[in-house]
Amino acid sequence: MKLDFPYEEEKQEFKTSLAELDKGLLSLSAMLNKHGEGTIYYGVNNSGEVVGLLGQIGEETIKKISTRISELIKPAFVISVLPQMLDGKTYVLVTGKGNRRPYSCGGEYRIRVGSEDKKIDPELLADLFFSSQNNSLESIMAINQNLTFSKLKFLYIDKGLTIQEETFDENMGLKVDGKYNMLANLLADENDVSIKVVRFSGKDKTKMLSRNEYGYTCLLIAMEKAKNFVLSLNETKVDIESAMERKETKLFDMHSFEEAWTNACLHNKWVRNVPPAIYIFDDRIEIISTGGLPFDYSKEDFYRGISRPINLGLLKIMGQLNLVEQTGHGNLVIIGKYGREAFDIEENHIVVTIPFAFIPSMKQSNVEGLSPTHVKVLNAVKDNPLFNNKQLASLCGLGTTRLGEITSDLKALGKIERVGGKKGGYWKVL
């Protein structure tokens, strides 16, 4: 007679006899590493049929199995060894639960993938250890404790959200045991995080044309700056097919790029201190994030858009500011436009490739016909909404009179508006 669930999968394994005790325990350790729990059936064949164990299965046999488990699998975990009976045949059910990953069996580390027990490479082993220690962005103390968050607070106010100055740090999860954490460092007004956007001549990295750095400030601001630079390159090709028909083609799909870039920043393994990057070639854009997929998350899960965020604190803040849509949705957007081949998923990184629809001129657009000086002021306002005219003029290398003329132009064009008075007010980019 067969079991109710007569197949091997990620949380259960069948062994026909106790001669395969050690092999079964290796599978159990792999299940613990993947799911924190697992079950091994001794006396059941691969088809899920109970064939029974030879000999008497008494207390002494159960004790020997328990002792062998303790000898082989480290560290310790909760185990249960129970004899079972089905249709007059005895089998032994071994179950385990534990959250102290990684687990080894006889000094060997494995992880469950489907019904197989695969060897764990050193990088994944480090991830298992990392996950067991709760080393999230929120739990690791920042080196720099002199942090301020005026830019992050402004983003909340700009969205019409109310903040409590006295409890802001705690409410945002920016402190651990009264000290600023790595999440706080990422979102601080000043930090050590730099995001690079590099342009190359040709289709490889042989010749670099330019390298822009956006960072050393609140990650959300740096993300926006890098995104806007790339989107400014998204030129339009116009084909006149007839006197009555005009066809416009964008260099790349803006939505796909935005989703890829947001995901790269959100899901990057920031604890490794390697920020995401953008590489621009003659035929494509590559968005690179560090860390690969979580150890308990498959490529199929990824392609199906199943959510598995690793930076929960960052996700919460970006969600409150409407900077992320439905989790997992971005992957489906990219796949719908460019297919699964847009993703190169490796153990230590993920690369998303956005191909170009035509050969670009690679000239940065002038932001809807604005002069370079107007663009400079617009970008300065965007990056420094709390600056007054004198500060903006100094930043842009202009006189205050000229700065006033340009801001008046930008307001008339519907690009910016002033919220509040000269004191206590701020600029809002429309």
GROMACS .gro file of C-alpha atoms in nm:
model
  430
    1MET     CA    1   0.000   0.000   0.000
    2LYS     CA    2   0.119   0.348  -0.081
    3LEU     CA    3   0.142   0.655   0.141
    4ASP     CA    4  -0.108   0.938   0.102
    5PHE     CA    5   0.170   1.148  -0.061
    6PRO     CA    6   0.357   0.882  -0.261
    7TYR     CA    7   0.636   1.093  -0.409
    8GLU     CA    8   0.965   1.244  -0.306
    9GLU     CA    9   0.989   1.621  -0.295
   10GLU     CA   10   1.174   1.901  -0.121
   11LYS     CA   11   1.053   1.808   0.227
   12GLN     CA   12   1.035   1.430   0.216
   13GLU     CA   13   1.256   1.139   0.106
   14PHE     CA   14   1.200   0.760   0.084
   15LYS     CA   15   1.453   0.487   0.173
   16THR     CA   16   1.375   0.120   0.146
   17SER     CA   17   1.581   0.006   0.445
   18LEU     CA   18   1.790   0.120   0.741
   19ALA     CA   19   2.099   0.022   0.542
   20GLU     CA   20   2.045   0.363   0.378
   21LEU     CA   21   2.024   0.541   0.714
   22ASP     CA   22   2.320   0.774   0.648
   23LYS     CA   23   2.203   0.861   0.295
   24GLY     CA   24   1.864   0.953   0.433
   25LEU     CA   25   2.020   1.172   0.700
   26LEU     CA   26   2.223   1.354   0.434
   27SER     CA   27   1.890   1.435   0.266
   28LEU     CA   28   1.746   1.548   0.598
   29SER     CA   29   2.034   1.792   0.650
   30ALA     CA   30   1.974   1.926   0.296
   31MET     CA   31   1.606   1.981   0.379
   32LEU     CA   32   1.696   2.161   0.700
   33ASN     CA   33   1.924   2.393   0.502
   34LYS     CA   34   1.648   2.469   0.251
   35HIS     CA   35   1.329   2.473   0.454
   36GLY     CA   36   1.423   2.430   0.818
   37GLU     CA   37   1.233   2.102   0.828
   38GLY     CA   38   1.216   1.762   0.657
   39THR     CA   39   1.095   1.404   0.679
   40ILE     CA   40   1.264   1.073   0.590
   41TYR     CA   41   1.065   0.749   0.551
   42TYR     CA   42   1.262   0.426   0.608
   43GLY     CA   43   1.087   0.118   0.471
   44VAL     CA   44   0.926   0.298   0.173
   45ASN     CA   45   1.038   0.261  -0.189
   46ASN     CA   46   1.074   0.537  -0.449
   47SER     CA   47   0.714   0.489  -0.561
   48GLY     CA   48   0.584   0.570  -0.215
   49GLU     CA   49   0.490   0.207  -0.144
   50VAL     CA   50   0.547   0.079   0.208
   51VAL     CA   51   0.769  -0.231   0.173
   52GLY     CA   52   0.843  -0.258   0.545
   53LEU     CA   53   1.161  -0.304   0.745
   54LEU     CA   54   1.306  -0.643   0.835
   55GLY     CA   55   1.341  -0.744   1.196
   56GLN     CA   56   1.196  -0.604   1.515
   57ILE     CA   57   1.175  -0.227   1.537
   58GLY     CA   58   1.191  -0.165   1.909
   59GLU     CA   59   1.327   0.089   2.151
   60GLU     CA   60   1.686  -0.018   2.095
   61THR     CA   61   1.662   0.039   1.717
   62ILE     CA   62   1.498   0.379   1.766
   63LYS     CA   63   1.774   0.475   2.013
   64LYS     CA   64   2.047   0.373   1.766
   65ILE     CA   65   1.885   0.584   1.491
   66SER     CA   66   1.859   0.886   1.723
   67THR     CA   67   2.222   0.846   1.829
   68ARG     CA   68   2.336   0.824   1.468
   69ILE     CA   69   2.145   1.142   1.384
   70SER     CA   70   2.316   1.326   1.671
   71GLU     CA   71   2.657   1.200   1.556
   72LEU     CA   72   2.618   1.299   1.190
   73ILE     CA   73   2.406   1.615   1.169
   74LYS     CA   74   2.543   1.935   1.321
   75PRO     CA   75   2.434   2.163   1.484
   76ALA     CA   76   2.164   2.004   1.696
   77PHE     CA   77   1.797   2.030   1.598
   78VAL     CA   78   1.460   1.895   1.709
   79ILE     CA   79   1.416   1.533   1.596
   80SER     CA   80   1.144   1.274   1.614
   81VAL     CA   81   1.193   0.903   1.537
   82LEU     CA   82   0.869   0.707   1.530
   83PRO     CA   83   0.782   0.354   1.409
   84GLN     CA   84   0.466   0.344   1.196
   85MET     CA   85   0.246   0.061   1.071
   86LEU     CA   86   0.059   0.038   0.739
   87ASP     CA   87  -0.113  -0.273   0.611
   88GLY     CA   88   0.084  -0.489   0.854
   89LYS     CA   89   0.422  -0.346   0.749
   90THR     CA   90   0.646  -0.137   0.972
   91TYR     CA   91   0.833   0.173   0.860
   92VAL     CA   92   1.018   0.444   1.051
   93LEU     CA   93   0.935   0.811   1.022
   94VAL     CA   94   1.223   1.051   1.099
   95THR     CA   95   1.131   1.420   1.115
   96GLY     CA   96   1.347   1.721   1.195
   97LYS     CA   97   1.305   2.093   1.251
   98GLY     CA   98   1.571   2.357   1.307
   99ASN     CA   99   1.663   2.720   1.237
  100ARG     CA  100   2.038   2.712   1.303
  101ARG     CA  101   2.156   2.684   0.942
  102PRO     CA  102   2.385   2.574   0.790
  103TYR     CA  103   2.356   2.206   0.882
  104SER     CA  104   2.617   1.948   0.787
  105CYS     CA  105   2.595   1.568   0.772
  106GLY     CA  106   2.926   1.398   0.838
  107GLY     CA  107   3.099   1.729   0.760
  108GLU     CA  108   2.924   1.762   0.421
  109TYR     CA  109   2.691   2.050   0.335
  110ARG     CA  110   2.398   1.995   0.099
  111ILE     CA  111   2.080   2.176   0.002
  112ARG     CA  112   1.752   2.032  -0.122
  113VAL     CA  113   1.653   2.114  -0.480
  114GLY     CA  114   1.342   1.922  -0.583
  115SER     CA  115   1.416   1.563  -0.484
  116GLU     CA  116   1.794   1.604  -0.511
  117ASP     CA  117   2.056   1.695  -0.252
  118LYS     CA  118   2.303   1.931  -0.416
  119LYS     CA  119   2.643   2.030  -0.282
  120ILE     CA  120   2.666   2.381  -0.146
  121ASP     CA  121   2.938   2.609  -0.282
  122PRO     CA  122   3.123   2.840  -0.038
  123GLU     CA  123   2.926   3.150  -0.144
  124LEU     CA  124   2.592   2.985  -0.076
  125LEU     CA  125   2.726   2.845   0.249
  126ALA     CA  126   2.802   3.201   0.356
  127ASP     CA  127   2.445   3.301   0.267
  128LEU     CA  128   2.307   3.018   0.479
  129PHE     CA  129   2.515   3.133   0.772
  130PHE     CA  130   2.410   3.491   0.705
  131SER     CA  131   2.039   3.404   0.706
  132SER     CA  132   2.068   3.210   1.030
  133GLN     CA  133   2.227   3.503   1.212
  134ASN     CA  134   1.954   3.755   1.120
  135ASN     CA  135   2.216   3.982   0.966
  136SER     CA  136   1.965   4.207   0.794
  137LEU     CA  137   2.026   4.572   0.713
  138GLU     CA  138   1.827   4.660   1.023
  139SER     CA  139   2.029   4.438   1.258
  140ILE     CA  140   2.384   4.545   1.159
  141MET     CA  141   2.519   4.859   1.321
  142ALA     CA  142   2.647   5.135   1.093
  143ILE     CA  143   3.008   5.245   1.130
  144ASN     CA  144   2.912   5.612   1.103
  145GLN     CA  145   2.672   5.720   1.378
  146ASN     CA  146   2.660   6.090   1.282
  147LEU     CA  147   2.366   6.054   1.042
  148THR     CA  148   2.085   6.288   0.946
  149PHE     CA  149   1.773   6.224   0.734
  150SER     CA  150   1.636   6.557   0.610
  151LYS     CA  151   1.613   6.429   0.249
  152LEU     CA  152   1.428   6.114   0.349
  153LYS     CA  153   1.190   6.319   0.563
  154PHE     CA  154   1.131   6.555   0.270
  155LEU     CA  155   1.032   6.260   0.050
  156TYR     CA  156   0.767   6.163   0.304
  157ILE     CA  157   0.638   6.520   0.337
  158ASP     CA  158   0.633   6.559  -0.042
  159LYS     CA  159   0.405   6.253  -0.062
  160GLY     CA  160   0.167   6.414   0.184
  161LEU     CA  161   0.265   6.174   0.462
  162THR     CA  162   0.290   6.280   0.824
  163ILE     CA  163   0.612   6.216   1.014
  164GLN     CA  164   0.688   6.233   1.385
  165GLU     CA  165   1.024   6.402   1.435
  166GLU     CA  166   1.078   6.255   1.782
  167THR     CA  167   1.022   5.892   1.678
  168PHE     CA  168   1.112   5.904   1.307
  169ASP     CA  169   1.433   5.699   1.338
  170GLU     CA  170   1.263   5.421   1.536
  171ASN     CA  171   0.948   5.419   1.320
  172MET     CA  172   1.155   5.379   1.004
  173GLY     CA  173   1.362   5.095   1.152
  174LEU     CA  174   1.682   5.299   1.131
  175LYS     CA  175   1.818   5.195   1.470
  176VAL     CA  176   1.926   4.874   1.644
  177ASP     CA  177   1.979   4.884   2.019
  178GLY     CA  178   1.973   5.263   2.006
  179LYS     CA  179   2.239   5.282   1.731
  180TYR     CA  180   2.198   5.362   1.362
  181ASN     CA  181   2.206   5.054   1.138
  182MET     CA  182   2.304   4.981   0.776
  183LEU     CA  183   1.957   5.073   0.653
  184ALA     CA  184   2.005   5.415   0.813
  185ASN     CA  185   2.342   5.451   0.642
  186LEU     CA  186   2.184   5.380   0.301
  187LEU     CA  187   1.914   5.643   0.354
  188ALA     CA  188   2.118   5.912   0.531
  189ASP     CA  189   2.177   6.259   0.386
  190GLU     CA  190   2.546   6.171   0.357
  191ASN     CA  191   2.695   5.822   0.332
  192ASP     CA  192   2.967   5.617   0.161
  193VAL     CA  193   2.747   5.455  -0.105
  194SER     CA  194   2.819   5.535  -0.469
  195ILE     CA  195   2.616   5.415  -0.768
  196LYS     CA  196   2.798   5.413  -1.100
  197VAL     CA  197   2.657   5.461  -1.449
  198VAL     CA  198   2.924   5.379  -1.707
  199ARG     CA  199   2.903   5.431  -2.084
  200PHE     CA  200   3.120   5.227  -2.320
  201SER     CA  201   3.206   5.269  -2.685
  202GLY     CA  202   3.106   4.954  -2.872
  203LYS     CA  203   2.955   4.632  -2.745
  204ASP     CA  204   3.209   4.543  -2.477
  205LYS     CA  205   3.406   4.711  -2.197
  206THR     CA  206   3.721   4.775  -2.400
  207LYS     CA  207   3.673   5.152  -2.424
  208MET     CA  208   3.498   5.359  -2.160
  209LEU     CA  209   3.338   5.686  -2.271
  210SER     CA  210   3.219   5.824  -1.939
  211ARG     CA  211   3.161   5.730  -1.578
  212ASN     CA  212   2.903   5.910  -1.369
  213GLU     CA  213   2.866   5.859  -0.995
  214TYR     CA  214   2.540   5.915  -0.813
  215GLY     CA  215   2.556   5.870  -0.443
  216TYR     CA  216   2.710   5.966  -0.114
  217THR     CA  217   2.356   6.068  -0.026
  218CYS     CA  218   2.016   5.911   0.046
  219LEU     CA  219   1.990   5.598  -0.169
  220LEU     CA  220   1.643   5.695  -0.293
  221ILE     CA  221   1.777   6.026  -0.425
  222ALA     CA  222   2.079   5.857  -0.587
  223MET     CA  223   1.851   5.598  -0.750
  224GLU     CA  224   1.640   5.875  -0.901
  225LYS     CA  225   1.942   6.065  -1.035
  226ALA     CA  226   2.085   5.755  -1.203
  227LYS     CA  227   1.746   5.666  -1.348
  228ASN     CA  228   1.689   6.014  -1.488
  229PHE     CA  229   2.030   6.016  -1.656
  230VAL     CA  230   1.957   5.689  -1.837
  231LEU     CA  231   1.605   5.794  -1.932
  232SER     CA  232   1.749   6.114  -2.083
  233LEU     CA  233   1.925   5.890  -2.335
  234ASN     CA  234   1.600   5.725  -2.447
  235GLU     CA  235   1.579   5.898  -2.783
  236THR     CA  236   1.300   5.848  -3.035
  237LYS     CA  237   1.342   5.731  -3.395
  238VAL     CA  238   1.084   5.875  -3.634
  239ASP     CA  239   0.996   5.697  -3.958
  240ILE     CA  240   0.770   5.865  -4.214
  241GLU     CA  241   0.614   5.571  -4.396
  242SER     CA  242   0.380   5.789  -4.595
  243ALA     CA  243   0.254   6.144  -4.609
  244MET     CA  244  -0.022   6.045  -4.369
  245GLU     CA  245   0.163   5.806  -4.136
  246ARG     CA  246   0.433   5.877  -3.879
  247LYS     CA  247   0.593   5.594  -3.676
  248GLU     CA  248   0.786   5.663  -3.358
  249THR     CA  249   1.011   5.405  -3.190
  250LYS     CA  250   1.176   5.452  -2.852
  251LEU     CA  251   1.533   5.333  -2.805
  252PHE     CA  252   1.427   5.108  -2.516
  253ASP     CA  253   1.120   5.033  -2.308
  254MET     CA  254   1.119   5.286  -2.026
  255HIS     CA  255   0.895   5.082  -1.795
  256SER     CA  256   1.116   4.774  -1.821
  257PHE     CA  257   1.427   4.975  -1.738
  258GLU     CA  258   1.261   5.144  -1.442
  259GLU     CA  259   1.144   4.808  -1.302
  260ALA     CA  260   1.487   4.650  -1.353
  261TRP     CA  261   1.665   4.941  -1.184
  262THR     CA  262   1.425   4.957  -0.890
  263ASN     CA  263   1.455   4.582  -0.834
  264ALA     CA  264   1.834   4.597  -0.858
  265CYS     CA  265   1.847   4.858  -0.581
  266LEU     CA  266   1.577   4.698  -0.367
  267HIS     CA  267   1.704   4.339  -0.383
  268ASN     CA  268   2.077   4.410  -0.390
  269LYS     CA  269   2.270   4.237  -0.109
  270TRP     CA  270   2.383   4.562   0.046
  271VAL     CA  271   2.555   4.386   0.335
  272ARG     CA  272   2.831   4.294   0.089
  273ASN     CA  273   2.900   4.665   0.035
  274VAL     CA  274   2.878   4.634  -0.345
  275PRO     CA  275   2.611   4.867  -0.489
  276PRO     CA  276   2.420   4.797  -0.814
  277ALA     CA  277   2.549   4.952  -1.135
  278ILE     CA  278   2.434   5.045  -1.485
  279TYR     CA  279   2.647   4.978  -1.795
  280ILE     CA  280   2.549   5.135  -2.127
  281PHE     CA  281   2.679   4.991  -2.455
  282ASP     CA  282   2.607   5.071  -2.820
  283ASP     CA  283   2.337   4.803  -2.838
  284ARG     CA  284   2.206   4.759  -2.484
  285ILE     CA  285   2.183   4.860  -2.119
  286GLU     CA  286   2.293   4.620  -1.846
  287ILE     CA  287   2.167   4.658  -1.489
  288ILE     CA  288   2.376   4.461  -1.238
  289SER     CA  289   2.285   4.377  -0.880
  290THR     CA  290   2.495   4.182  -0.630
  291GLY     CA  291   2.403   3.858  -0.460
  292GLY     CA  292   2.210   3.639  -0.701
  293LEU     CA  293   1.890   3.470  -0.587
  294PRO     CA  294   1.822   3.383  -0.223
  295PHE     CA  295   1.930   3.027  -0.145
  296ASP     CA  296   1.569   2.910  -0.095
  297TYR     CA  297   1.431   3.077  -0.408
  298SER     CA  298   1.443   2.910  -0.750
  299LYS     CA  299   1.477   3.061  -1.097
  300GLU     CA  300   1.126   2.940  -1.173
  301ASP     CA  301   0.997   3.132  -0.869
  302PHE     CA  302   1.181   3.437  -1.003
  303TYR     CA  303   1.037   3.407  -1.355
  304ARG     CA  304   0.685   3.357  -1.220
  305GLY     CA  305   0.709   3.681  -1.024
  306ILE     CA  306   0.685   3.517  -0.681
  307SER     CA  307   0.797   3.763  -0.417
  308ARG     CA  308   1.110   3.693  -0.210
  309PRO     CA  309   1.245   4.030  -0.085
  310ILE     CA  310   1.560   4.020   0.128
  311ASN     CA  311   1.570   4.386   0.239
  312LEU     CA  312   1.236   4.408   0.417
  313GLY     CA  313   1.306   4.741   0.587
  314LEU     CA  314   1.400   4.905   0.257
  315LEU     CA  315   1.094   4.748   0.090
  316LYS     CA  316   0.868   4.895   0.360
  317ILE     CA  317   1.003   5.248   0.311
  318MET     CA  318   0.998   5.232  -0.068
  319GLY     CA  319   0.644   5.098  -0.052
  320GLN     CA  320   0.529   5.384   0.171
  321LEU     CA  321   0.677   5.631  -0.078
  322ASN     CA  322   0.514   5.451  -0.375
  323LEU     CA  323   0.854   5.378  -0.527
  324VAL     CA  324   0.772   5.010  -0.578
  325GLU     CA  325   0.465   4.850  -0.725
  326GLN     CA  326   0.339   4.499  -0.657
  327THR     CA  327   0.638   4.293  -0.548
  328GLY     CA  328   0.748   4.056  -0.825
  329HIS     CA  329   0.555   4.253  -1.086
  330GLY     CA  330   0.870   4.405  -1.238
  331ASN     CA  331   1.008   4.069  -1.350
  332LEU     CA  332   0.687   3.996  -1.538
  333VAL     CA  333   0.700   4.337  -1.710
  334ILE     CA  334   1.052   4.272  -1.835
  335ILE     CA  335   0.976   3.914  -1.941
  336GLY     CA  336   0.665   4.032  -2.126
  337LYS     CA  337   0.873   4.281  -2.325
  338TYR     CA  338   1.208   4.105  -2.371
  339GLY     CA  339   1.160   3.743  -2.260
  340ARG     CA  340   1.342   3.539  -1.998
  341GLU     CA  341   1.666   3.580  -2.190
  342ALA     CA  342   1.682   3.937  -2.058
  343PHE     CA  343   1.799   3.786  -1.727
  344ASP     CA  344   2.141   3.638  -1.657
  345ILE     CA  345   2.113   3.484  -1.310
  346GLU     CA  346   2.437   3.371  -1.149
  347GLU     CA  347   2.529   3.275  -0.795
  348ASN     CA  348   2.681   3.613  -0.710
  349HIS     CA  349   2.490   3.857  -0.930
  350ILE     CA  350   2.191   3.918  -1.155
  351VAL     CA  351   2.227   4.104  -1.485
  352VAL     CA  352   1.923   4.242  -1.667
  353THR     CA  353   1.986   4.331  -2.030
  354ILE     CA  354   1.763   4.588  -2.201
  355PRO     CA  355   1.839   4.576  -2.576
  356PHE     CA  356   1.818   4.884  -2.798
  357ALA     CA  357   1.563   4.897  -3.079
  358PHE     CA  358   1.806   5.078  -3.309
  359ILE     CA  359   2.159   5.223  -3.315
  360PRO     CA  360   2.145   5.531  -3.089
  361SER     CA  361   2.322   5.863  -3.124
  362MET     CA  362   2.398   5.840  -2.749
  363LYS     CA  363   2.348   6.212  -2.703
  364GLN     CA  364   2.182   6.307  -2.377
  365SER     CA  365   1.849   6.471  -2.450
  366ASN     CA  366   1.795   6.834  -2.362
  367VAL     CA  367   1.487   6.761  -2.147
  368GLU     CA  368   1.207   6.865  -2.379
  369GLY     CA  369   1.388   7.151  -2.549
  370LEU     CA  370   1.516   7.333  -2.242
  371SER     CA  371   1.848   7.511  -2.265
  372PRO     CA  372   2.148   7.353  -2.088
  373THR     CA  373   2.135   7.625  -1.821
  374HIS     CA  374   1.765   7.563  -1.758
  375VAL     CA  375   1.837   7.190  -1.733
  376LYS     CA  376   2.118   7.258  -1.485
  377VAL     CA  377   1.887   7.463  -1.264
  378LEU     CA  378   1.605   7.209  -1.294
  379ASN     CA  379   1.837   6.928  -1.183
  380ALA     CA  380   1.971   7.142  -0.899
  381VAL     CA  381   1.617   7.209  -0.776
  382LYS     CA  382   1.534   6.842  -0.804
  383ASP     CA  383   1.837   6.737  -0.600
  384ASN     CA  384   1.816   7.021  -0.346
  385PRO     CA  385   1.450   7.114  -0.295
  386LEU     CA  386   1.522   7.292   0.035
  387PHE     CA  387   1.777   7.534  -0.118
  388ASN     CA  388   1.686   7.902  -0.150
  389ASN     CA  389   1.769   8.113  -0.457
  390LYS     CA  390   2.106   8.223  -0.320
  391GLN     CA  391   2.213   7.865  -0.254
  392LEU     CA  392   2.089   7.746  -0.596
  393ALA     CA  393   2.266   8.032  -0.770
  394SER     CA  394   2.593   7.945  -0.598
  395LEU     CA  395   2.550   7.575  -0.683
  396CYS     CA  396   2.481   7.648  -1.051
  397GLY     CA  397   2.746   7.918  -1.086
  398LEU     CA  398   2.489   8.189  -1.166
  399GLY     CA  399   2.398   8.529  -1.031
  400THR     CA  400   2.084   8.549  -0.819
  401THR     CA  401   1.911   8.769  -1.078
  402ARG     CA  402   1.976   8.517  -1.356
  403LEU     CA  403   1.874   8.232  -1.128
  404GLY     CA  404   1.546   8.408  -1.055
  405GLU     CA  405   1.478   8.451  -1.428
  406ILE     CA  406   1.536   8.081  -1.492
  407THR     CA  407   1.320   7.962  -1.202
  408SER     CA  408   1.046   8.195  -1.328
  409ASP     CA  409   1.076   8.034  -1.672
  410LEU     CA  410   1.059   7.685  -1.522
  411LYS     CA  411   0.753   7.777  -1.318
  412ALA     CA  412   0.584   7.924  -1.626
  413LEU     CA  413   0.659   7.604  -1.819
  414GLY     CA  414   0.504   7.395  -1.543
  415LYS     CA  415   0.834   7.229  -1.451
  416ILE     CA  416   0.855   7.343  -1.089
  417GLU     CA  417   0.652   7.519  -0.825
  418ARG     CA  418   0.731   7.681  -0.493
  419VAL     CA  419   0.551   7.533  -0.193
  420GLY     CA  420   0.542   7.771   0.104
  421GLY     CA  421   0.725   8.097   0.149
  422LYS     CA  422   1.091   8.193   0.117
  423LYS     CA  423   1.151   8.071   0.470
  424GLY     CA  424   1.041   7.719   0.549
  425GLY     CA  425   0.920   7.649   0.196
  426TYR     CA  426   1.059   7.413  -0.068
  427TRP     CA  427   1.073   7.351  -0.441
  428LYS     CA  428   0.858   7.082  -0.599
  429VAL     CA  429   0.946   6.938  -0.941
  430LEU     CA  430   0.632   6.865  -1.142
   0.00000   0.00000   0.00000
